[in-house]
PDB file of C-alpha atoms in Angstrom:
ATOM      1  CA  MET A   1     -11.235  93.798  -5.402  1.00 45.00           C
ATOM      2  CA  GLY A   2      -8.697  93.528  -2.658  1.00 48.00           C
ATOM      3  CA  ASN A   3      -5.179  92.221  -2.809  1.00 45.00           C
ATOM      4  CA  ASN A   4      -5.883  88.597  -3.619  1.00 48.00           C
ATOM      5  CA  ASN A   5      -4.145  86.995  -6.595  1.00 49.00           C
ATOM      6  CA  ILE A   6      -7.363  86.026  -8.363  1.00 49.00           C
ATOM      7  CA  SER A   7      -7.985  89.637  -9.358  1.00 57.00           C
ATOM      8  CA  GLU A   8      -4.695  89.595 -11.245  1.00 77.00           C
ATOM      9  CA  ASN A   9      -5.805  86.620 -13.349  1.00 86.00           C
ATOM     10  CA  PRO A  10      -9.474  86.748 -14.377  1.00 88.00           C
ATOM     11  CA  SER A  11      -9.171  83.237 -15.837  1.00 86.00           C
ATOM     12  CA  LEU A  12      -9.224  81.960 -12.261  1.00 89.00           C
ATOM     13  CA  TYR A  13     -12.834  83.106 -11.817  1.00 93.00           C
ATOM     14  CA  SER A  14     -15.526  80.571 -12.516  1.00 93.00           C
ATOM     15  CA  PRO A  15     -17.079  80.808 -15.974  1.00 94.00           C
ATOM     16  CA  ALA A  16     -20.473  81.254 -14.294  1.00 94.00           C
ATOM     17  CA  ASN A  17     -19.236  84.339 -12.454  1.00 95.00           C
ATOM     18  CA  LEU A  18     -17.612  85.712 -15.601  1.00 96.00           C
ATOM     19  CA  ALA A  19     -20.901  85.215 -17.486  1.00 95.00           C
ATOM     20  CA  TYR A  20     -22.805  86.919 -14.665  1.00 95.00           C
ATOM     21  CA  LEU A  21     -20.576  89.977 -14.953  1.00 96.00           C
ATOM     22  CA  GLY A  22     -20.402  89.792 -18.736  1.00 96.00           C
ATOM     23  CA  ASP A  23     -24.187  89.887 -18.990  1.00 94.00           C
ATOM     24  CA  CYS A  24     -24.104  93.275 -17.276  1.00 95.00           C
ATOM     25  CA  VAL A  25     -21.180  94.513 -19.374  1.00 96.00           C
ATOM     26  CA  PHE A  26     -22.911  93.474 -22.606  1.00 96.00           C
ATOM     27  CA  GLU A  27     -26.135  95.195 -21.568  1.00 94.00           C
ATOM     28  CA  LEU A  28     -24.225  98.360 -20.647  1.00 95.00           C
ATOM     29  CA  TYR A  29     -22.663  98.464 -24.120  1.00 94.00           C
ATOM     30  CA  VAL A  30     -26.100  97.933 -25.692  1.00 94.00           C
ATOM     31  CA  ARG A  31     -27.612 100.728 -23.605  1.00 93.00           C
ATOM     32  CA  GLU A  32     -24.776 103.098 -24.498  1.00 92.00           C
ATOM     33  CA  TYR A  33     -25.152 102.211 -28.182  1.00 92.00           C
ATOM     34  CA  LEU A  34     -28.909 102.894 -28.115  1.00 92.00           C
ATOM     35  CA  VAL A  35     -28.547 106.196 -26.262  1.00 92.00           C
ATOM     36  CA  LYS A  36     -25.906 107.371 -28.740  1.00 91.00           C
ATOM     37  CA  LYS A  37     -28.242 106.407 -31.604  1.00 89.00           C
ATOM     38  CA  HIS A  38     -30.898 108.651 -30.016  1.00 91.00           C
ATOM     39  CA  THR A  39     -33.301 105.724 -29.817  1.00 86.00           C
ATOM     40  CA  GLN A  40     -36.723 106.952 -28.722  1.00 90.00           C
ATOM     41  CA  ARG A  41     -37.499 103.946 -26.528  1.00 90.00           C
ATOM     42  CA  PRO A  42     -34.177 102.393 -25.524  1.00 87.00           C
ATOM     43  CA  SER A  43     -35.676 100.112 -22.863  1.00 84.00           C
ATOM     44  CA  VAL A  44     -37.897  98.512 -25.506  1.00 86.00           C
ATOM     45  CA  GLU A  45     -35.256  98.543 -28.229  1.00 88.00           C
ATOM     46  CA  SER A  46     -32.663  96.901 -25.964  1.00 87.00           C
ATOM     47  CA  LEU A  47     -34.774  93.744 -25.864  1.00 84.00           C
ATOM     48  CA  LYS A  48     -33.746  93.176 -29.478  1.00 85.00           C
ATOM     49  CA  TYR A  49     -30.101  92.938 -28.407  1.00 88.00           C
ATOM     50  CA  VAL A  50     -30.009  91.126 -25.094  1.00 88.00           C
ATOM     51  CA  THR A  51     -31.489  87.779 -26.093  1.00 89.00           C
ATOM     52  CA  ALA A  52     -29.682  84.475 -26.321  1.00 90.00           C
ATOM     53  CA  HIS A  53     -30.548  84.292 -30.029  1.00 90.00           C
ATOM     54  CA  VAL A  54     -28.907  87.656 -30.802  1.00 92.00           C
ATOM     55  CA  GLN A  55     -25.920  87.022 -28.523  1.00 93.00           C
ATOM     56  CA  SER A  56     -25.411  83.675 -30.274  1.00 93.00           C
ATOM     57  CA  GLU A  57     -25.346  85.511 -33.612  1.00 93.00           C
ATOM     58  CA  VAL A  58     -22.865  88.031 -32.172  1.00 94.00           C
ATOM     59  CA  ILE A  59     -20.379  85.366 -31.131  1.00 95.00           C
ATOM     60  CA  GLU A  60     -20.644  83.710 -34.538  1.00 95.00           C
ATOM     61  CA  LYS A  61     -19.847  87.061 -36.177  1.00 95.00           C
ATOM     62  CA  ILE A  62     -16.883  87.948 -33.952  1.00 96.00           C
ATOM     63  CA  MET A  63     -15.437  84.431 -33.596  1.00 96.00           C
ATOM     64  CA  PRO A  64     -12.928  84.892 -36.469  1.00 96.00           C
ATOM     65  CA  LEU A  65     -11.520  87.949 -34.645  1.00 96.00           C
ATOM     66  CA  LEU A  66     -10.877  86.193 -31.327  1.00 97.00           C
ATOM     67  CA  THR A  67      -7.409  85.401 -30.081  1.00 97.00           C
ATOM     68  CA  GLU A  68      -6.678  81.904 -28.773  1.00 97.00           C
ATOM     69  CA  GLU A  69      -6.982  83.200 -25.217  1.00 95.00           C
ATOM     70  CA  GLU A  70     -10.330  84.884 -25.924  1.00 96.00           C
ATOM     71  CA  GLU A  71     -11.647  81.760 -27.634  1.00 97.00           C
ATOM     72  CA  ARG A  72     -10.611  79.688 -24.623  1.00 96.00           C
ATOM     73  CA  GLU A  73     -12.599  81.969 -22.299  1.00 95.00           C
ATOM     74  CA  PHE A  74     -15.598  81.840 -24.625  1.00 96.00           C
ATOM     75  CA  LYS A  75     -15.471  78.038 -24.609  1.00 95.00           C
ATOM     76  CA  ARG A  76     -15.217  77.908 -20.817  1.00 94.00           C
ATOM     77  CA  GLY A  77     -18.479  79.845 -20.607  1.00 93.00           C
ATOM     78  CA  ARG A  78     -20.137  77.968 -23.438  1.00 92.00           C
ATOM     79  CA  ASN A  79     -19.429  74.636 -21.786  1.00 89.00           C
ATOM     80  CA  LEU A  80     -21.207  75.496 -18.542  1.00 83.00           C
ATOM     81  CA  GLY A  81     -23.962  73.069 -17.672  1.00 73.00           C
ATOM     82  CA  HIS A  82     -27.419  74.665 -17.772  1.00 66.00           C
ATOM     83  CA  SER A  83     -30.381  73.211 -15.940  1.00 64.00           C
ATOM     84  CA  SER A  84     -32.893  75.288 -17.900  1.00 71.00           C
ATOM     85  CA  VAL A  85     -33.006  77.100 -21.205  1.00 70.00           C
ATOM     86  CA  PRO A  86     -35.400  79.958 -22.018  1.00 69.00           C
ATOM     87  CA  LYS A  87     -38.199  78.993 -24.401  1.00 73.00           C
ATOM     88  CA  SER A  88     -37.109  81.786 -26.736  1.00 72.00           C
ATOM     89  CA  SER A  89     -33.809  80.079 -27.604  1.00 77.00           C
ATOM     90  CA  THR A  90     -32.355  76.714 -28.437  1.00 86.00           C
ATOM     91  CA  PRO A  91     -29.918  75.022 -26.046  1.00 83.00           C
ATOM     92  CA  SER A  92     -27.014  75.697 -28.444  1.00 88.00           C
ATOM     93  CA  GLU A  93     -27.934  79.398 -28.749  1.00 90.00           C
ATOM     94  CA  TYR A  94     -28.126  79.677 -24.979  1.00 89.00           C
ATOM     95  CA  ARG A  95     -24.743  78.007 -24.547  1.00 92.00           C
ATOM     96  CA  ARG A  96     -23.095  80.318 -27.094  1.00 93.00           C
ATOM     97  CA  ALA A  97     -24.736  83.354 -25.473  1.00 93.00           C
ATOM     98  CA  THR A  98     -23.359  82.292 -22.096  1.00 94.00           C
ATOM     99  CA  GLY A  99     -19.935  81.904 -23.681  1.00 95.00           C
ATOM    100  CA  LEU A 100     -20.168  85.437 -25.099  1.00 97.00           C
ATOM    101  CA  GLU A 101     -21.108  86.778 -21.672  1.00 96.00           C
ATOM    102  CA  ALA A 102     -18.198  84.923 -20.058  1.00 96.00           C
ATOM    103  CA  LEU A 103     -15.858  86.390 -22.685  1.00 97.00           C
ATOM    104  CA  PHE A 104     -17.152  89.910 -22.025  1.00 97.00           C
ATOM    105  CA  GLY A 105     -16.775  89.407 -18.266  1.00 97.00           C
ATOM    106  CA  TRP A 106     -13.237  88.121 -18.704  1.00 96.00           C
ATOM    107  CA  LEU A 107     -12.267  91.012 -21.005  1.00 97.00           C
ATOM    108  CA  TYR A 108     -13.735  93.499 -18.547  1.00 96.00           C
ATOM    109  CA  LEU A 109     -11.846  92.061 -15.564  1.00 95.00           C
ATOM    110  CA  SER A 110      -8.703  91.896 -17.686  1.00 95.00           C
ATOM    111  CA  GLY A 111      -8.974  95.641 -18.236  1.00 94.00           C
ATOM    112  CA  LYS A 112      -9.243  95.119 -21.999  1.00 95.00           C
ATOM    113  CA  HIS A 113     -11.906  97.770 -22.488  1.00 95.00           C
ATOM    114  CA  ASP A 114     -10.616  98.813 -25.916  1.00 96.00           C
ATOM    115  CA  ARG A 115     -10.918  95.211 -27.058  1.00 97.00           C
ATOM    116  CA  LEU A 116     -14.472  95.015 -25.679  1.00 96.00           C
ATOM    117  CA  ARG A 117     -15.362  98.130 -27.656  1.00 95.00           C
ATOM    118  CA  GLU A 118     -13.741  96.744 -30.796  1.00 96.00           C
ATOM    119  CA  LEU A 119     -15.668  93.463 -30.620  1.00 96.00           C
ATOM    120  CA  PHE A 120     -18.979  95.110 -29.746  1.00 95.00           C
ATOM    121  CA  ASP A 121     -18.625  97.686 -32.507  1.00 94.00           C
ATOM    122  CA  TYR A 122     -17.748  94.998 -35.028  1.00 94.00           C
ATOM    123  CA  ALA A 123     -20.905  93.133 -34.087  1.00 93.00           C
ATOM    124  CA  PHE A 124     -23.323  96.046 -34.054  1.00 86.00           C
ATOM    125  CA  VAL A 125     -22.072  99.309 -35.475  1.00 76.00           C
ATOM    126  CA  ASP A 126     -23.016  99.800 -39.088  1.00 63.00           C
ATOM    127  CA  THR A 127     -19.720 100.605 -40.764  1.00 44.00           C
ATOM    128  CA  THR A 128     -21.533 102.428 -43.555  1.00 39.00           C
ATOM    129  CA  GLU A 129     -22.696 105.102 -41.090  1.00 45.00           C
ATOM    130  CA  GLU A 130     -20.576 108.189 -40.851  1.00 42.00           C
ATOM    131  CA  LYS A 131     -19.015 108.412 -37.433  1.00 40.00           C
ATOM    132  CA  PRO A 132     -19.056 111.803 -35.715  1.00 39.00           C
ATOM    133  CA  GLU A 133     -15.636 113.399 -35.429  1.00 37.00           C
TER     134      GLU A 133
END
């Protein structure tokens, strides 16, 4: 990333750029989750996770866990202006999904990978499953 100061403070990146990166980070976590579940068709199954509707549900589920700083980054992404919204989601779902992506991008650039894992697992991992040791 070079020696510029922006890399030391991910909050200085635009929310659009954080959401762009966070979209990739979120999809990577979904892909890893599906591979570890031994999903037979992960490329098909992943479509159930990477929609604005599902991402909107994820942020609603994890919102009580967010710190003030994390909530601020979510809101920065959520408040982006969108010129178009996919037909498969409502404008509010799309805005929340963008906020989730911005949060994931910010956490990733902040080096808070354990926190990313914690939030993702809280949203998706069935706690009744036995975890391998």
